[in-house]
Short mmCIF file of C-alpha atoms in Angstrom, two decimals:
data_model
loop_
_atom_site.label_atom_id
_atom_site.label_comp_id
_atom_site.label_asym_id
_atom_site.label_seq_id
_atom_site.Cartn_x
_atom_site.Cartn_y
_atom_site.Cartn_z
CA MET A 1 -21.99 51.39 -2.92
CA ASP A 2 -25.07 49.20 -2.97
CA GLU A 3 -27.05 47.98 0.29
CA THR A 4 -25.31 44.58 0.12
CA SER A 5 -21.82 46.06 0.45
CA LEU A 6 -23.02 48.62 3.04
CA SER A 7 -24.15 45.67 4.99
CA VAL A 8 -20.94 43.62 4.85
CA PHE A 9 -19.07 47.07 5.46
CA ALA A 10 -20.93 47.78 8.65
CA LYS A 11 -20.56 43.99 10.04
CA ALA A 12 -16.94 43.97 9.46
CA ASN A 13 -16.39 47.30 11.37
CA ALA A 14 -19.19 47.27 13.96
CA PRO A 15 -17.92 47.02 17.57
CA GLY A 16 -18.38 43.14 18.51
CA GLY A 17 -19.22 42.51 15.02
CA ALA A 18 -19.47 39.10 13.79
CA GLY A 19 -16.61 37.83 11.50
CA PRO A 20 -17.12 35.36 8.62
CA GLY A 21 -19.08 32.22 9.51
CA ALA A 22 -20.33 33.66 12.95
CA SER A 23 -24.05 33.12 13.58
CA VAL A 24 -26.59 36.15 13.52
CA ASP A 25 -28.63 36.54 16.58
CA THR A 26 -32.20 37.82 15.37
CA SER A 27 -33.24 38.85 18.56
CA PRO A 28 -34.97 42.34 18.80
CA VAL A 29 -32.42 43.76 21.09
CA LYS A 30 -29.69 42.37 18.87
CA ARG A 31 -31.48 43.80 15.75
CA ARG A 32 -31.44 47.03 17.41
CA ARG A 33 -27.90 47.18 18.33
CA ARG A 34 -26.76 45.97 14.94
CA ARG A 35 -28.85 48.65 13.41
CA GLN A 36 -27.13 51.21 15.59
CA ALA A 37 -23.69 49.90 14.94
CA LEU A 38 -24.46 49.98 10.98
CA LEU A 39 -25.33 53.78 11.41
CA VAL A 40 -22.22 54.46 13.36
CA ALA A 41 -20.19 52.63 10.87
CA LEU A 42 -21.83 54.63 7.81
CA SER A 43 -21.40 58.15 9.65
CA VAL A 44 -17.56 57.15 10.24
CA ALA A 45 -17.15 56.13 6.70
CA GLY A 46 -18.77 59.14 5.34
CA ALA A 47 -16.72 61.33 7.47
CA SER A 48 -13.55 59.77 6.46
CA LEU A 49 -14.43 60.07 2.62
CA SER A 50 -15.81 63.51 2.59
CA PRO A 51 -15.82 65.50 5.96
CA ALA A 52 -18.59 68.16 5.74
CA ALA A 53 -18.98 71.40 7.77
CA PRO A 54 -21.99 71.70 9.76
CA ALA A 55 -25.23 73.07 8.26
CA GLN A 56 -25.60 76.80 8.09
CA GLY A 57 -27.92 78.16 10.79
CA ALA A 58 -27.88 75.04 12.75
CA PRO A 59 -26.91 75.33 16.72
CA ASP A 60 -23.75 74.34 17.93
CA GLY A 61 -23.98 70.52 18.74
CA ALA A 62 -27.53 70.09 16.91
CA PRO A 63 -27.85 67.07 14.74
CA THR A 64 -28.08 67.93 11.08
CA GLN A 65 -30.63 66.59 8.69
CA GLU A 66 -30.73 66.09 4.93
CA ALA A 67 -33.88 66.69 2.92
CA GLY A 68 -36.14 63.48 3.05
CA GLY A 69 -33.78 61.80 5.58
CA GLU A 70 -33.95 61.41 9.36
CA ALA A 71 -31.86 62.97 12.14
CA PRO A 72 -29.02 60.49 13.48
CA PRO A 73 -29.68 58.57 16.63
CA PRO A 74 -28.29 59.45 20.05
CA ALA A 75 -25.70 56.98 19.76
CA GLN A 76 -24.06 58.27 16.74
CA ARG A 77 -24.27 62.02 18.31
CA ALA A 78 -22.50 60.54 21.40
CA ARG A 79 -19.75 58.81 19.17
CA LYS A 80 -19.15 62.18 17.32
CA ASP A 81 -18.85 64.03 21.06
CA ARG A 82 -16.51 61.61 22.25
CA GLY A 83 -13.98 60.90 19.37
CA ALA A 84 -14.51 62.98 16.33
CA VAL A 85 -12.76 66.37 15.78
CA ALA A 86 -15.45 68.86 15.00
CA PRO A 87 -14.28 71.38 12.19
CA ALA A 88 -13.89 74.78 13.06
CA ARG A 89 -16.93 76.76 13.38
CA ALA A 90 -17.32 80.39 12.22
CA PRO A 91 -18.68 83.15 14.96
CA ALA A 92 -22.28 83.28 14.77
CA GLY A 93 -22.18 86.82 13.23
CA ASP A 94 -20.28 85.49 10.29
CA ARG A 95 -22.32 82.23 9.38
CA GLY A 96 -24.61 84.21 6.98
CA ARG A 97 -21.27 84.98 5.07
CA LYS A 98 -20.67 81.66 3.76
CA ALA A 99 -22.19 82.60 0.43
CA ALA A 100 -20.08 85.64 -0.08
CA PRO A 101 -17.81 84.09 -2.77
CA ALA A 102 -20.99 83.33 -4.83
CA ASP A 103 -22.39 86.80 -4.14
CA ARG A 104 -19.24 88.40 -5.27
CA LYS A 105 -20.04 86.84 -8.75
CA GLY A 106 -23.53 88.02 -8.82
CA GLY A 107 -24.87 90.57 -6.28
CA PRO A 108 -22.07 92.94 -5.05
CA ALA A 109 -20.42 92.51 -8.42
CA ASP A 110 -23.44 93.64 -10.18
CA GLY A 111 -24.10 96.48 -7.64
CA ASP A 112 -20.40 97.69 -8.26
CA GLU A 113 -21.08 97.60 -12.02
CA ALA A 114 -24.13 99.66 -11.68
CA GLU A 115 -22.43 102.35 -9.24
CA ALA A 116 -19.70 102.57 -11.87
CA ALA A 117 -22.16 102.95 -14.85
CA LEU A 118 -24.08 105.58 -12.87
CA GLU A 119 -20.96 107.40 -12.18
CA ARG A 120 -20.05 107.43 -15.88
CA ALA A 121 -23.55 108.56 -16.61
CA GLY A 122 -23.18 111.59 -14.31
CA ARG A 123 -20.09 112.83 -16.35
CA GLY A 124 -22.41 113.09 -19.27
CA VAL A 125 -24.79 115.29 -17.56
CA ALA A 126 -24.61 119.03 -18.23
CA ILE A 127 -26.06 121.93 -16.13
CA VAL A 128 -27.61 124.48 -18.27
CA GLU A 129 -27.26 127.90 -16.77
CA ARG A 130 -27.90 131.73 -17.55
CA GLY A 131 -25.76 134.22 -15.56
CA GLY A 132 -24.73 131.57 -13.24
CA GLN A 133 -28.25 130.68 -12.41
CA VAL A 134 -29.25 126.91 -13.19
CA LEU A 135 -32.30 126.77 -15.57
CA GLY A 136 -32.12 122.92 -16.01
CA LEU A 137 -29.93 119.96 -17.03
CA GLY A 138 -29.13 118.13 -20.32
CA ALA A 139 -27.47 114.93 -21.70
CA VAL A 140 -24.53 115.28 -23.61
CA LEU A 141 -24.95 113.01 -26.85
CA ALA A 142 -22.04 110.44 -27.16
CA GLY A 143 -19.49 111.04 -29.89
CA ASP A 144 -21.36 114.30 -30.92
CA GLY A 145 -20.74 116.71 -27.87
CA ARG A 146 -24.38 118.50 -28.22
CA ILE A 147 -26.50 118.66 -25.49
CA LEU A 148 -30.14 117.32 -25.41
CA THR A 149 -32.33 119.12 -22.82
CA ALA A 150 -35.90 120.36 -22.38
CA LEU A 151 -37.49 123.43 -24.03
CA SER A 152 -39.48 124.85 -21.24
CA PRO A 153 -36.85 125.99 -18.82
CA LEU A 154 -34.77 127.95 -21.28
CA GLY A 155 -36.94 130.94 -21.52
CA ALA A 156 -35.85 133.13 -24.43
CA GLY A 157 -32.99 130.89 -25.35
CA ASN A 158 -30.29 133.52 -25.17
CA ASP A 159 -27.11 134.02 -23.16
CA LEU A 160 -27.11 130.15 -22.20
CA THR A 161 -24.02 128.33 -20.71
CA ALA A 162 -23.49 124.74 -20.03
CA ARG A 163 -21.45 123.54 -16.99
CA PHE A 164 -19.84 120.17 -17.51
CA ALA A 165 -18.80 117.47 -14.86
CA ASP A 166 -15.12 119.05 -14.46
CA GLY A 167 -16.66 122.55 -13.87
CA THR A 168 -15.72 123.76 -17.42
CA VAL A 169 -18.38 126.39 -18.35
CA VAL A 170 -18.98 127.11 -22.30
CA ARG A 171 -21.41 129.21 -24.14
CA VAL A 172 -24.05 127.32 -25.88
CA LYS A 173 -26.59 128.09 -28.68
CA LEU A 174 -30.01 126.58 -29.47
CA GLY A 175 -29.71 124.39 -32.54
CA HIS A 176 -33.10 122.71 -32.74
CA HIS A 177 -36.32 122.46 -30.65
CA ASP A 178 -39.68 120.70 -30.44
CA ARG A 179 -42.23 122.42 -28.43
CA VAL A 180 -44.60 119.43 -28.58
CA TRP A 181 -42.49 116.92 -26.79
CA ASP A 182 -40.68 119.88 -25.01
CA LEU A 183 -37.10 119.05 -26.22
CA ALA A 184 -34.12 121.26 -27.23
CA LEU A 185 -30.64 120.55 -28.66
CA LEU A 186 -27.93 122.97 -27.55
CA VAL A 187 -24.73 123.46 -29.50
CA PRO A 188 -21.47 124.18 -27.43
CA GLN A 189 -19.50 127.14 -29.24
CA SER A 190 -16.24 125.99 -27.82
CA GLY A 191 -14.68 122.63 -26.65
CA ARG A 192 -16.14 119.33 -27.16
CA TRP A 193 -17.16 117.13 -24.07
CA THR A 194 -16.33 113.50 -25.23
CA GLU A 195 -17.97 111.68 -22.21
CA GLY A 196 -21.52 111.56 -23.51
CA LEU A 197 -24.42 109.30 -23.06
CA THR A 198 -26.18 106.69 -25.41
CA ALA A 199 -29.67 105.49 -25.52
CA SER A 200 -30.96 102.22 -23.84
CA SER A 201 -32.94 99.38 -25.53
CA ARG A 202 -34.38 98.00 -22.28
CA ASP A 203 -38.02 98.73 -21.21
CA PRO A 204 -37.71 101.41 -18.38
CA VAL A 205 -41.41 100.60 -17.10
CA ARG A 206 -40.62 96.98 -15.77
CA PRO A 207 -41.15 95.76 -12.28
CA ASP A 208 -37.33 95.11 -11.37
CA ALA A 209 -35.92 98.40 -13.14
CA LYS A 210 -33.82 100.57 -11.01
CA ILE A 211 -34.14 103.97 -12.49
CA ARG A 212 -32.36 107.12 -11.70
CA SER A 213 -32.17 110.85 -12.76
CA PHE A 214 -30.13 113.76 -11.96
CA SER A 215 -30.45 116.96 -10.01
CA ALA A 216 -28.13 120.04 -9.79
CA VAL A 217 -26.47 120.02 -6.34
CA ARG A 218 -23.70 122.73 -5.61
CA GLY A 219 -22.65 123.08 -9.34
CA LYS A 220 -22.58 119.31 -9.95
CA ALA A 221 -24.90 116.68 -11.35
CA ALA A 222 -26.22 114.28 -8.55
CA ALA A 223 -28.01 110.91 -9.17
CA VAL A 224 -31.57 110.45 -7.59
CA PRO A 225 -33.73 107.75 -7.58
CA LEU A 226 -36.84 108.04 -9.78
CA VAL A 227 -40.08 106.08 -9.98
CA LEU A 228 -41.70 105.21 -13.45
CA ARG A 229 -45.26 104.37 -13.30
CA SER A 230 -46.51 103.68 -16.80
CA ARG A 231 -46.86 104.89 -20.26
CA ARG A 232 -49.89 107.11 -20.89
CA SER A 233 -51.31 109.97 -23.02
CA LEU A 234 -50.63 113.51 -21.97
CA ILE A 235 -50.77 116.84 -23.56
CA GLY A 236 -47.74 118.40 -24.98
CA GLY A 237 -47.01 121.93 -26.51
CA ASP A 238 -49.45 123.69 -28.66
CA ASP A 239 -52.12 121.34 -27.00
CA THR A 240 -50.91 118.32 -28.81
CA PRO A 241 -51.50 114.84 -27.41
CA LEU A 242 -48.36 112.93 -26.41
CA ASP A 243 -48.84 109.33 -26.93
CA ASP A 244 -46.46 106.91 -25.05
CA ALA A 245 -45.25 109.50 -22.77
CA ILE A 246 -43.66 107.93 -19.53
CA GLU A 247 -45.71 108.81 -16.21
CA LEU A 248 -43.45 109.64 -13.29
CA GLY A 249 -44.11 108.50 -9.59
CA SER A 250 -41.74 110.90 -8.12
CA ARG A 251 -41.80 114.61 -7.54
CA VAL A 252 -39.46 116.41 -9.80
CA SER A 253 -37.84 120.13 -9.40
CA PRO A 254 -38.36 122.41 -12.28
CA LEU A 255 -34.64 122.98 -12.24
CA ASP A 256 -34.05 119.18 -12.99
CA LEU A 257 -36.09 119.51 -16.32
CA GLY A 258 -33.86 118.39 -19.29
CA ALA A 259 -32.24 115.77 -17.02
CA PRO A 260 -31.64 112.10 -18.73
CA ILE A 261 -33.45 109.43 -16.99
CA VAL A 262 -31.05 106.25 -16.93
CA ASP A 263 -31.20 102.61 -16.29
CA GLU A 264 -28.96 100.18 -14.43
CA ASP A 265 -26.44 100.44 -17.27
CA GLY A 266 -26.25 104.23 -17.10
CA ARG A 267 -28.05 104.39 -20.49
CA VAL A 268 -30.89 107.03 -21.29
CA VAL A 269 -34.38 105.66 -21.30
CA ALA A 270 -35.98 109.25 -21.35
CA ILE A 271 -35.43 112.98 -21.05
CA LEU A 272 -37.44 114.71 -18.25
CA GLY A 273 -39.75 117.15 -19.75
CA ARG A 274 -42.94 119.17 -19.16
CA GLY A 275 -46.32 118.46 -20.15
CA CYS A 276 -50.05 118.67 -19.02
CA ALA A 277 -52.19 115.76 -17.45
CA PRO A 278 -55.67 115.99 -18.67
CA ASN A 279 -58.57 116.22 -16.29
CA GLU A 280 -62.13 115.78 -17.43
CA GLY A 281 -63.92 118.94 -17.60
CA LYS A 282 -61.21 120.96 -15.97
CA PRO A 283 -57.98 122.77 -16.96
CA CYS A 284 -55.17 120.23 -17.33
CA THR A 285 -52.40 120.07 -14.57
CA PRO A 286 -48.87 120.82 -15.33
CA VAL A 287 -46.52 117.62 -14.88
CA ALA A 288 -43.14 116.47 -15.27
CA TYR A 289 -42.87 113.14 -17.42
CA GLY A 290 -40.34 111.33 -19.47
CA ALA A 291 -39.95 111.89 -23.17
CA PRO A 292 -39.15 108.37 -24.45
CA ILE A 293 -36.43 107.15 -26.71
CA ALA A 294 -38.68 106.73 -29.73
CA ALA A 295 -39.64 110.65 -29.51
CA ILE A 296 -35.98 111.66 -28.91
CA ARG A 297 -34.86 109.68 -32.01
CA THR A 298 -37.51 111.35 -34.21
CA PHE A 299 -36.37 114.66 -32.84
CA LEU A 300 -32.65 114.05 -33.55
CA ARG A 301 -33.50 112.96 -37.00
CA ALA A 302 -35.21 116.33 -37.62
CA VAL A 303 -32.18 118.27 -36.50
CA PRO A 304 -31.14 120.60 -39.31
CA LYS A 305 -27.59 120.45 -40.85
CA THR A 306 -26.62 123.74 -39.60
CA ALA A 307 -27.06 122.89 -36.09
CA VAL A 308 -23.35 122.23 -35.71
CA ALA A 309 -20.75 123.34 -33.48
CA PRO A 310 -18.40 126.21 -35.16
CA ALA A 311 -15.47 124.73 -36.90
CA ALA A 312 -11.89 125.29 -35.64
CA TRP A 313 -9.85 127.66 -37.57
CA LEU A 314 -6.13 128.15 -37.74
CA GLY A 315 -5.81 131.16 -40.22
CA ILE A 316 -3.18 130.23 -42.66
CA GLN A 317 -2.69 129.59 -46.40
CA GLY A 318 -0.18 126.88 -47.32
CA VAL A 319 1.02 124.57 -50.12
CA SER A 320 2.52 121.14 -49.95
CA GLU A 321 6.19 121.02 -50.03
CA ALA A 322 8.98 118.21 -49.60
CA ALA A 323 12.25 119.41 -48.03
CA PRO A 324 15.43 117.40 -47.91
CA VAL A 325 14.72 116.03 -44.30
CA ALA A 326 10.84 116.36 -44.08
CA LYS A 327 7.51 116.77 -45.92
CA GLY A 328 4.71 118.98 -44.80
CA VAL A 329 2.64 122.00 -45.49
CA ARG A 330 4.70 125.37 -46.09
CA VAL A 331 2.86 128.53 -44.86
CA THR A 332 2.53 131.14 -47.40
CA GLU A 333 0.27 133.57 -45.66
CA VAL A 334 -0.82 134.01 -41.93
CA HIS A 335 -4.30 135.80 -41.43
CA PRO A 336 -3.77 138.87 -39.19
CA GLY A 337 -5.27 138.13 -35.71
CA SER A 338 -5.67 134.44 -36.36
CA PRO A 339 -4.60 131.53 -33.98
CA ALA A 340 -1.57 131.10 -36.11
CA ASP A 341 -0.70 134.76 -35.92
CA GLU A 342 -0.85 134.78 -32.17
CA ALA A 343 1.38 131.60 -32.15
CA GLN A 344 3.69 133.79 -34.32
CA LEU A 345 3.91 131.33 -37.27
CA LYS A 346 5.73 132.62 -40.31
CA GLY A 347 4.59 132.83 -43.89
CA GLY A 348 6.23 134.11 -47.06
CA ALA A 349 9.22 132.82 -49.20
CA ARG A 350 10.27 129.46 -48.90
CA ASN A 351 13.59 130.30 -46.85
CA GLU A 352 11.79 132.51 -44.51
CA SER A 353 8.34 130.70 -43.90
CA ASP A 354 7.45 127.86 -41.58
CA MET A 355 6.69 124.31 -42.68
CA ILE A 356 3.87 122.46 -40.66
CA LEU A 357 4.93 118.89 -40.13
CA ALA A 358 2.54 117.41 -37.89
CA VAL A 359 -0.64 118.31 -35.71
CA ASP A 360 -0.54 117.02 -32.30
CA GLY A 361 2.30 114.48 -33.43
CA VAL A 362 0.05 113.28 -36.50
CA PRO A 363 2.03 114.04 -39.78
CA VAL A 364 0.21 116.32 -42.36
CA THR A 365 1.54 116.32 -45.85
CA SER A 366 -0.99 118.27 -47.84
CA PRO A 367 -3.22 121.45 -47.06
CA GLU A 368 -6.24 118.99 -47.26
CA ALA A 369 -4.68 116.81 -44.48
CA LEU A 370 -3.95 119.66 -42.38
CA ALA A 371 -7.46 121.21 -42.72
CA ASP A 372 -8.94 117.84 -41.80
CA ALA A 373 -6.70 117.74 -38.74
CA ILE A 374 -7.90 121.17 -37.46
CA ARG A 375 -11.58 120.41 -38.28
CA ALA A 376 -11.34 117.42 -36.03
CA ARG A 377 -10.61 119.59 -33.26
CA ALA A 378 -13.09 121.93 -31.48
CA VAL A 379 -12.98 125.77 -31.02
CA GLY A 380 -11.26 126.58 -27.78
CA GLU A 381 -8.79 123.45 -27.84
CA LYS A 382 -5.02 124.10 -27.52
CA VAL A 383 -3.30 122.11 -30.30
CA PRO A 384 0.57 121.50 -30.72
CA LEU A 385 2.02 122.09 -34.04
CA THR A 386 5.52 120.80 -35.15
CA LEU A 387 7.35 123.14 -37.35
CA LEU A 388 10.45 123.05 -39.52
CA SER A 389 12.00 126.59 -39.87
CA GLY A 390 15.43 127.56 -41.04
CA GLY A 391 16.57 124.00 -40.92
CA LYS A 392 15.40 123.67 -37.25
CA TYR A 393 12.44 121.95 -35.72
CA ARG A 394 10.31 123.72 -33.07
CA GLN A 395 6.79 123.14 -31.52
CA VAL A 396 4.34 125.67 -30.80
CA THR A 397 0.89 125.60 -29.31
CA VAL A 398 -2.19 127.29 -30.89
CA LEU A 399 -5.48 128.01 -29.35
CA LEU A 400 -7.94 127.38 -32.03
CA ARG A 401 -10.93 129.75 -32.44
CA ALA A 402 -13.88 130.03 -34.95
CA ALA A 403 -13.37 131.65 -38.27
CA PRO A 404 -14.68 135.09 -38.45
CA ASP A 405 -17.98 135.54 -40.29
CA PRO A 406 -17.66 138.62 -42.72
CA ARG A 407 -21.34 139.07 -42.41
CA ALA A 408 -21.34 139.12 -38.60
CA GLY A 409 -21.45 142.60 -38.09
CA ALA A 410 -24.37 143.23 -40.46
CA ALA A 411 -26.31 140.10 -39.17
CA THR A 412 -25.70 140.26 -35.47
CA LYS A 413 -29.11 141.77 -34.50
CA ALA A 414 -30.96 139.50 -36.98
CA ALA A 415 -29.11 136.38 -35.74
CA ALA A 416 -29.92 137.04 -32.15
CA HIS A 417 -33.76 137.18 -32.97
CA GLU A 418 -33.38 133.94 -34.97
CA ALA A 419 -31.63 132.33 -31.68
CA GLU A 420 -34.51 133.18 -29.66
CA LEU A 421 -37.06 130.41 -28.64
CA PRO A 422 -40.80 130.64 -29.07
CA ARG A 423 -42.50 131.61 -25.77
CA PRO A 424 -44.46 128.76 -23.99
CA SER A 425 -47.62 128.22 -25.70
CA SER A 426 -50.14 127.90 -22.87
CA GLY A 427 -48.33 126.89 -19.70
CA GLY A 428 -46.65 130.32 -18.98
CA LYS A 429 -44.01 130.06 -16.41
CA ALA A 430 -42.76 126.60 -15.24
CA PRO A 431 -44.72 125.90 -11.79
CA GLU A 432 -42.65 125.67 -8.81
CA ALA A 433 -43.26 121.95 -8.38
CA TYR A 434 -44.78 119.23 -10.35
CA ARG A 435 -47.43 116.84 -9.10
CA LYS A 436 -46.99 112.96 -9.27
#
């Protein structure tokens, strides 16, 4: 409404208001009364059109005031106290919760998502051990199963195992290493952990970042807060300068080296490694730092093609064959001591041998398809096979292993030496504590 309409509405509804044609008293007292009556009428009209709750934080019974306006006069408050029905008020302790629905869309929901992302990230952290003793931690690469960790805690690099989030322990071998950036890639020799981690594209050294790392606690990886200060130059292995290393503002245990540093989305922004902080005129100080994503990508691009997990092996020879009721791979020969032999698959003549129809429910109709299905599995996996034998269907479970290496006996000693890591260049043993 415009001001004229409001004036007419007030005159018609004010107590003792003049009707059409009535004279208007212009004395100061009358003007003050008309003004009060107008305010009362406006208040009643506003309440009838859109009743509003009292403002947050205002004491009970206190007048509310909109920005740029003025508090209603005493007459208006008195009228409200006498005749208006006040809306129900929340208890004093609950008044701050009025914004809860909006918060659930923003703050708490984001917090819940961050906690879920951190929990998922924790399942992609492996604990690197030797003889049951924790050496460090590592990040499982998503869609890969290999473990990215720090080089310095691994010592000679032999007899290593990795403990995954469900407690499974598998033997791992060194596949690739970089002494300069203190990075190593471990290759599991059985199984394939699928809940890996991915890289982040966000800047980890930003004021609002909430960064976490992980620590081994009672055989499990637990998330811990971590402060990242800045990017700076440090000294890496072989006294090589490290540009763009991430300086830490938190103390790190030597047993946490190799742990992933993750952002709010649970994505990796760096890997904890060991370096040296230069001191002018003095020996450098051993420190923990974050190897950034750029350095990690360069490292992974240099991984040799041989640094792969061993291929799963079934241990049969076969040919494609179509029976009157099915099509698959007929077993012609079973390797003694193989997973197929242990599962009692039968080879030989057509009327005596088994026909493999499916691997874990997926049909295979050629030796190539069967080989692909087995190679897609990991060493140590139990895989169900659907067979047709003597006109009857049956199912067996095979425990896959790596194929035997005919050169293994002669090359065992040499292979062990090749797997050993170079000793730390200048730092010697990892110090018991790292400085900020």
